[in-house]
Structure formats: structure tokens, C-alpha cells
Amino acid sequence: MGVLPLQSHDSRGRLYIVGTGPGNLLQMTPKALKALGEADCVIGNGFYLDLVEPLLAGKEVIRSSMGREVDRAAKALALAEDRVVAMVSGGDAGVYGMASIVLEVAERSGTNVPIQVIPGITAAVSAAALLGSPLSGDYVTMSLSDLLTPWEEIERRLDLAFRMRVPVVLYNPRSRGRPHNLDTAIGIARRHLPDTTPVGVVRNAYREGEDRLVTTLGEFEDHFAFVDMHSIVFVGGEETRILRSETDGRGIITPRGYHRKYVY
């Protein structure tokens, strides 16, 4: 396993693990676009392949489903022995994405396939921009999916995160299979934060059906139906506040601290 410069014209196979960002082509990095352009074969979850479909003309496309990540990683590595392969992963491949499992499988198999991880805009960053500036300083990201992490451990981490009183971003907040995980997480938040704490939700960021919600911790339970697995939830910290604009409605800001140092 090695690292390959993106500009290399080596005739050997290679594997790019490409973070596609939120799925809007305008939000992809030039490096990610270049990697997909070079690929002979593109493999990934069908949902994320559909989002980059305009870039896949003339390429072999291999679709995989949720829960088949290990098989997908092994398949991509096998194909990359003598082909240029791109593994697509939504957001940033290294943040709740495919990069870690591909690298783990590569390490255990002893492959010599050159691999490069191409960064993408993770959901916390892309969705935060649609709310204003909720993550201006320190913040924590947490996933509410207990498919790979025991729920008891997630609860322990949530309690520690909310004790810090910094903004907390919740990935995978609510699914049909685990609709109550969000309820539990917000209950933990309310132990440590006042009900006036701002909460923001962005659904389908930069994709068809984009929508957002700005509310408070005390009122959020009335809006749980708004949240699904295509959403990301922002729970503010002790300095976070709702920002009101005549043109854009309500947004969220967490001041960086300039007010403590400068007069403006």
C-alpha cells in the first residue's frame, strides 16, 4: 500500500478514495473532479453515485448497497491492481466515510495498490454555511448511528460533549430503524444546556429538497419529524445565539470571541 501523487501518469493500477461533498457538483473540489475524470471504474453506494452521475459517462460503474462496505473495499482494491479506480464516499471520505475501511482492508491484505484519499466537504461544514456560522470555534461531531458503536458508548460520549458547552453536530440523527436515538441525545443535551440554546437542522444540503429549521432546545422535540437520515443537527453551545436577518430569516452564530478583544 502506498501513496500516489494525483498527477502521476504511472501505468499501474491505483485507487482514489474520493470525498464528493454534499453531492452538488459545484461543491466538489477540483482534485476530486480530476480523480473521477482519471478513473476507468467508479464504485460506491448507489445514492452517492447518483449524485455524481454526470461525471460517470463512459466509465464502468459498480453499485453497492449500505452494509456492504467491507465487500466494497475489497472489490475496489482488487480492481485497482491493474486499473484506475475511484471509490466515492459522500462528504469527506475520512469523516464517517469509506477511507478507514479501505485502508484497513488494504493493510490486512498486504496489497501494494497505491491509494490516495481525496478530501471533500463534510456535512458539518457544508450544512453550517446554510445556517450562518454555528461552528466558529471549537465544536464536537457525533454520530447517532449505533451500527458500529455500542449505544452505551455513544451516550457516554454525548454526555461528555454536552458538558463542554460547545456546539455539537449530530450526524445520522434519526432513521426508521432507530427513531428514538435523537430523543435520547436531546435529553442528554438538556441536562447541561438551557432550553433557550439554539438548534439548527439542515436537510438535503445543496441537493434537491434542501430545507432548514432553526429552533431552540426546549422546542426541538416538536420538530423531530422534520429530521431524517439526510439531515444534520446542530446543538449550540453556551455562546451560540440565533441571528435574525430581514432577508434570510433566522440563522445561527457562535461568536468567535472578537467582542472580548476588540470594539466594533
CSV table of C-alpha atoms in Angstrom, one decimal:
chain,number,residue,atom,x,y,z
A,1,MET,CA,0.0,0.0,0.0
A,2,GLY,CA,1.4,3.4,-1.0
A,3,VAL,CA,0.6,7.0,-1.6
A,4,LEU,CA,0.4,8.1,-5.2
A,5,PRO,CA,0.6,11.8,-6.3
A,6,LEU,CA,-2.6,12.7,-8.2
A,7,GLN,CA,-0.6,14.0,-11.2
A,8,SER,CA,1.2,10.7,-11.7
A,9,HIS,CA,0.9,9.0,-15.1
A,10,ASP,CA,2.1,5.6,-13.9
A,11,SER,CA,0.5,2.9,-15.9
A,12,ARG,CA,-0.1,0.7,-12.9
A,13,GLY,CA,-3.5,0.5,-11.2
A,14,ARG,CA,-4.3,2.8,-8.4
A,15,LEU,CA,-7.2,3.7,-6.1
A,16,TYR,CA,-8.6,7.1,-5.3
A,17,ILE,CA,-11.0,7.3,-2.3
A,18,VAL,CA,-13.0,10.4,-3.3
A,19,GLY,CA,-15.0,12.6,-1.0
A,20,THR,CA,-17.8,14.0,-3.0
A,21,GLY,CA,-19.0,16.6,-0.5
A,22,PRO,CA,-22.8,17.1,-0.2
A,23,GLY,CA,-23.3,15.8,-3.8
A,24,ASN,CA,-23.7,19.1,-5.7
A,25,LEU,CA,-21.0,19.2,-8.3
A,26,LEU,CA,-20.3,22.8,-7.6
A,27,GLN,CA,-19.3,21.8,-4.0
A,28,MET,CA,-16.7,19.2,-5.2
A,29,THR,CA,-13.0,20.1,-5.1
A,30,PRO,CA,-11.1,20.3,-8.4
A,31,LYS,CA,-8.9,17.5,-7.1
A,32,ALA,CA,-12.0,15.2,-6.6
A,33,LEU,CA,-13.2,16.1,-10.1
A,34,LYS,CA,-9.8,15.3,-11.5
A,35,ALA,CA,-9.7,11.9,-9.8
A,36,LEU,CA,-13.1,10.9,-11.1
A,37,GLY,CA,-12.1,12.1,-14.5
A,38,GLU,CA,-9.0,9.8,-14.5
A,39,ALA,CA,-10.9,6.7,-13.3
A,40,ASP,CA,-11.7,3.8,-15.6
A,41,CYS,CA,-14.0,2.4,-12.9
A,42,VAL,CA,-16.1,4.1,-10.2
A,43,ILE,CA,-17.5,2.1,-7.3
A,44,GLY,CA,-19.7,3.2,-4.4
A,45,ASN,CA,-23.1,3.3,-2.7
A,46,GLY,CA,-25.8,3.9,-5.3
A,47,PHE,CA,-27.1,7.0,-3.6
A,48,TYR,CA,-23.7,8.8,-3.9
A,49,LEU,CA,-23.1,7.5,-7.4
A,50,ASP,CA,-26.5,9.0,-8.5
A,51,LEU,CA,-25.3,12.4,-7.2
A,52,VAL,CA,-22.2,12.5,-9.4
A,53,GLU,CA,-23.9,10.7,-12.4
A,54,PRO,CA,-23.0,13.5,-14.9
A,55,LEU,CA,-19.3,12.6,-14.3
A,56,LEU,CA,-19.6,8.9,-14.9
A,57,ALA,CA,-20.2,8.7,-18.7
A,58,GLY,CA,-18.1,6.1,-20.4
A,59,LYS,CA,-16.9,4.5,-17.1
A,60,GLU,CA,-17.6,1.2,-15.6
A,61,VAL,CA,-19.9,1.9,-12.6
A,62,ILE,CA,-20.2,-0.7,-9.8
A,63,ARG,CA,-23.1,0.0,-7.4
A,64,SER,CA,-23.1,-1.3,-3.8
A,65,SER,CA,-25.6,-1.1,-1.0
A,66,MET,CA,-25.4,0.0,2.6
A,67,GLY,CA,-23.9,-2.6,4.9
A,68,ARG,CA,-21.6,-3.9,2.2
A,69,GLU,CA,-18.7,-1.6,3.0
A,70,VAL,CA,-16.1,-4.4,3.6
A,71,ASP,CA,-17.0,-6.1,0.3
A,72,ARG,CA,-16.9,-2.8,-1.5
A,73,ALA,CA,-13.5,-2.0,-0.2
A,74,ALA,CA,-12.1,-5.5,-1.2
A,75,LYS,CA,-13.7,-5.2,-4.6
A,76,ALA,CA,-12.2,-1.7,-5.2
A,77,LEU,CA,-8.7,-2.9,-4.2
A,78,ALA,CA,-8.9,-6.0,-6.4
A,79,LEU,CA,-10.0,-3.8,-9.4
A,80,ALA,CA,-7.2,-1.3,-8.7
A,81,GLU,CA,-4.5,-3.9,-9.2
A,82,ASP,CA,-4.4,-3.0,-12.9
A,83,ARG,CA,-7.0,-0.3,-13.3
A,84,VAL,CA,-7.6,3.3,-12.2
A,85,VAL,CA,-10.5,3.0,-9.7
A,86,ALA,CA,-12.4,5.7,-7.8
A,87,MET,CA,-14.3,4.8,-4.7
A,88,VAL,CA,-16.8,7.6,-4.0
A,89,SER,CA,-17.9,8.5,-0.5
A,90,GLY,CA,-20.3,11.3,0.5
A,91,GLY,CA,-19.0,14.3,2.4
A,92,ASP,CA,-15.3,13.7,3.3
A,93,ALA,CA,-14.3,10.0,3.0
A,94,GLY,CA,-12.3,10.3,6.2
A,95,VAL,CA,-15.3,11.5,8.3
A,96,TYR,CA,-17.8,8.7,8.8
A,97,GLY,CA,-16.8,7.6,5.3
A,98,MET,CA,-15.1,4.9,3.4
A,99,ALA,CA,-11.4,5.8,3.8
A,100,SER,CA,-10.8,4.0,7.1
A,101,ILE,CA,-12.3,0.6,6.0
A,102,VAL,CA,-10.5,0.7,2.6
A,103,LEU,CA,-7.2,1.4,4.4
A,104,GLU,CA,-7.8,-1.3,7.0
A,105,VAL,CA,-8.7,-3.9,4.3
A,106,ALA,CA,-5.6,-2.8,2.3
A,107,GLU,CA,-3.4,-3.1,5.4
A,108,ARG,CA,-4.6,-6.6,6.3
A,109,SER,CA,-4.4,-7.9,2.7
A,110,GLY,CA,-0.9,-6.6,2.2
A,111,THR,CA,-1.7,-5.1,-1.2
A,112,ASN,CA,0.7,-2.9,-3.0
A,113,VAL,CA,-2.0,-0.9,-4.7
A,114,PRO,CA,-1.2,2.9,-4.5
A,115,ILE,CA,-4.1,4.6,-2.6
A,116,GLN,CA,-4.9,8.3,-2.3
A,117,VAL,CA,-7.6,9.8,-0.2
A,118,ILE,CA,-9.2,12.9,-1.8
A,119,PRO,CA,-10.8,15.2,0.7
A,120,GLY,CA,-14.3,16.5,0.4
A,121,ILE,CA,-16.6,19.0,2.2
A,122,THR,CA,-18.0,17.1,5.2
A,123,ALA,CA,-21.7,17.6,6.1
A,124,ALA,CA,-21.0,19.6,9.3
A,125,VAL,CA,-19.2,22.3,7.2
A,126,SER,CA,-21.5,22.4,4.2
A,127,ALA,CA,-24.7,22.5,6.3
A,128,ALA,CA,-23.2,25.0,8.8
A,129,ALA,CA,-22.8,27.5,5.9
A,130,LEU,CA,-26.5,27.3,5.2
A,131,LEU,CA,-27.3,28.3,8.8
A,132,GLY,CA,-24.8,31.1,9.1
A,133,SER,CA,-21.8,30.4,11.4
A,134,PRO,CA,-22.7,28.0,14.1
A,135,LEU,CA,-19.2,26.4,14.3
A,136,SER,CA,-16.9,29.4,14.5
A,137,GLY,CA,-14.7,28.0,17.3
A,138,ASP,CA,-14.3,24.6,19.0
A,139,TYR,CA,-17.1,22.0,18.3
A,140,VAL,CA,-17.7,18.3,18.6
A,141,THR,CA,-19.1,15.9,15.9
A,142,MET,CA,-21.0,12.8,17.0
A,143,SER,CA,-22.8,10.1,15.0
A,144,LEU,CA,-26.0,8.7,16.5
A,145,SER,CA,-25.7,5.5,14.4
A,146,ASP,CA,-25.1,2.5,16.7
A,147,LEU,CA,-24.4,0.1,13.8
A,148,LEU,CA,-20.7,0.1,14.6
A,149,THR,CA,-20.5,1.8,18.0
A,150,PRO,CA,-22.4,0.4,21.0
A,151,TRP,CA,-25.2,2.8,22.1
A,152,GLU,CA,-24.0,2.8,25.7
A,153,GLU,CA,-20.7,4.3,24.4
A,154,ILE,CA,-22.5,6.9,22.3
A,155,GLU,CA,-24.5,8.0,25.3
A,156,ARG,CA,-21.3,8.3,27.4
A,157,ARG,CA,-19.6,10.4,24.7
A,158,LEU,CA,-22.8,12.6,24.2
A,159,ASP,CA,-22.8,13.4,28.0
A,160,LEU,CA,-19.1,14.4,27.9
A,161,ALA,CA,-19.6,16.5,24.7
A,162,PHE,CA,-22.6,18.5,26.0
A,163,ARG,CA,-20.8,19.0,29.4
A,164,MET,CA,-18.2,21.0,27.4
A,165,ARG,CA,-21.0,23.5,26.4
A,166,VAL,CA,-19.6,23.9,22.9
A,167,PRO,CA,-21.6,23.3,19.7
A,168,VAL,CA,-22.3,19.6,19.0
A,169,VAL,CA,-23.1,18.4,15.5
A,170,LEU,CA,-25.1,15.2,15.2
A,171,TYR,CA,-24.6,13.0,12.1
A,172,ASN,CA,-27.1,10.2,11.3
A,173,PRO,CA,-29.6,11.7,13.7
A,174,ARG,CA,-32.8,9.8,13.0
A,175,SER,CA,-33.7,6.8,11.0
A,176,ARG,CA,-36.7,4.5,10.8
A,177,GLY,CA,-34.7,1.8,12.5
A,178,ARG,CA,-33.6,3.9,15.4
A,179,PRO,CA,-36.1,6.8,15.7
A,180,HIS,CA,-35.5,7.2,19.4
A,181,ASN,CA,-31.7,7.9,19.4
A,182,LEU,CA,-32.3,11.6,18.7
A,183,ASP,CA,-34.8,11.8,21.6
A,184,THR,CA,-32.2,10.4,23.9
A,185,ALA,CA,-29.4,12.6,22.6
A,186,ILE,CA,-31.5,15.8,23.1
A,187,GLY,CA,-32.5,14.6,26.6
A,188,ILE,CA,-28.8,14.4,27.4
A,189,ALA,CA,-28.2,17.9,26.0
A,190,ARG,CA,-31.0,19.4,28.1
A,191,ARG,CA,-29.2,18.1,31.3
A,192,HIS,CA,-26.3,20.5,30.6
A,193,LEU,CA,-27.8,23.3,28.4
A,194,PRO,CA,-30.7,25.8,28.9
A,195,ASP,CA,-33.8,25.3,26.8
A,196,THR,CA,-33.0,28.6,25.0
A,197,THR,CA,-30.0,27.0,23.4
A,198,PRO,CA,-30.3,27.4,19.5
A,199,VAL,CA,-30.8,24.2,17.5
A,200,GLY,CA,-30.4,24.1,13.7
A,201,VAL,CA,-31.3,21.3,11.3
A,202,VAL,CA,-30.3,21.2,7.6
A,203,ARG,CA,-31.9,18.5,5.4
A,204,ASN,CA,-30.5,17.6,1.9
A,205,ALA,CA,-27.8,20.3,2.0
A,206,TYR,CA,-27.1,21.5,-1.6
A,207,ARG,CA,-29.3,18.9,-3.1
A,208,GLU,CA,-32.9,18.7,-4.3
A,209,GLY,CA,-35.3,19.1,-1.4
A,210,GLU,CA,-32.9,21.3,0.6
A,211,ASP,CA,-34.6,22.7,3.7
A,212,ARG,CA,-33.6,24.1,7.1
A,213,LEU,CA,-35.0,24.6,10.5
A,214,VAL,CA,-33.9,27.0,13.3
A,215,THR,CA,-35.4,26.4,16.7
A,216,THR,CA,-34.4,26.0,20.4
A,217,LEU,CA,-33.5,23.1,22.5
A,218,GLY,CA,-36.7,23.4,24.5
A,219,GLU,CA,-38.9,23.4,21.4
A,220,PHE,CA,-37.0,21.0,19.3
A,221,GLU,CA,-39.0,17.9,20.3
A,222,ASP,CA,-42.0,19.4,18.5
A,223,HIS,CA,-39.9,19.2,15.3
A,224,PHE,CA,-38.4,15.7,15.4
A,225,ALA,CA,-40.5,14.7,12.4
A,226,PHE,CA,-38.5,17.2,10.3
A,227,VAL,CA,-35.3,15.2,10.9
A,228,ASP,CA,-34.3,12.2,8.8
A,229,MET,CA,-31.0,10.4,7.7
A,230,HIS,CA,-30.4,13.1,5.1
A,231,SER,CA,-30.3,15.7,7.9
A,232,ILE,CA,-27.7,17.0,10.2
A,233,VAL,CA,-28.4,18.6,13.6
A,234,PHE,CA,-26.6,21.4,15.3
A,235,VAL,CA,-27.0,21.9,19.0
A,236,GLY,CA,-25.5,25.2,20.0
A,237,GLY,CA,-23.0,25.9,22.9
A,238,GLU,CA,-23.2,28.4,25.7
A,239,GLU,CA,-22.4,31.4,23.5
A,240,THR,CA,-24.4,30.3,20.4
A,241,ARG,CA,-27.3,32.6,19.6
A,242,ILE,CA,-30.0,32.9,16.9
A,243,LEU,CA,-29.1,35.5,14.3
A,244,ARG,CA,-32.1,37.4,12.8
A,245,SER,CA,-31.9,38.8,9.3
A,246,GLU,CA,-34.6,40.6,7.4
A,247,THR,CA,-33.5,38.9,4.1
A,248,ASP,CA,-32.6,35.4,5.2
A,249,GLY,CA,-34.9,34.8,8.2
A,250,ARG,CA,-33.2,33.2,11.2
A,251,GLY,CA,-29.7,31.8,11.3
A,252,ILE,CA,-27.3,30.7,13.9
A,253,ILE,CA,-24.0,32.2,15.1
A,254,THR,CA,-21.4,31.2,17.6
A,255,PRO,CA,-19.2,34.3,18.2
A,256,ARG,CA,-15.5,33.6,17.9
A,257,GLY,CA,-14.7,35.9,20.8
A,258,TYR,CA,-13.6,39.1,19.0
A,259,HIS,CA,-16.1,41.0,21.2
A,260,ARG,CA,-13.8,40.3,24.1
A,261,LYS,CA,-10.8,41.8,22.4
A,262,TYR,CA,-12.0,44.5,20.1
A,263,VAL,CA,-14.5,47.3,19.9
A,264,TYR,CA,-16.7,47.1,16.8
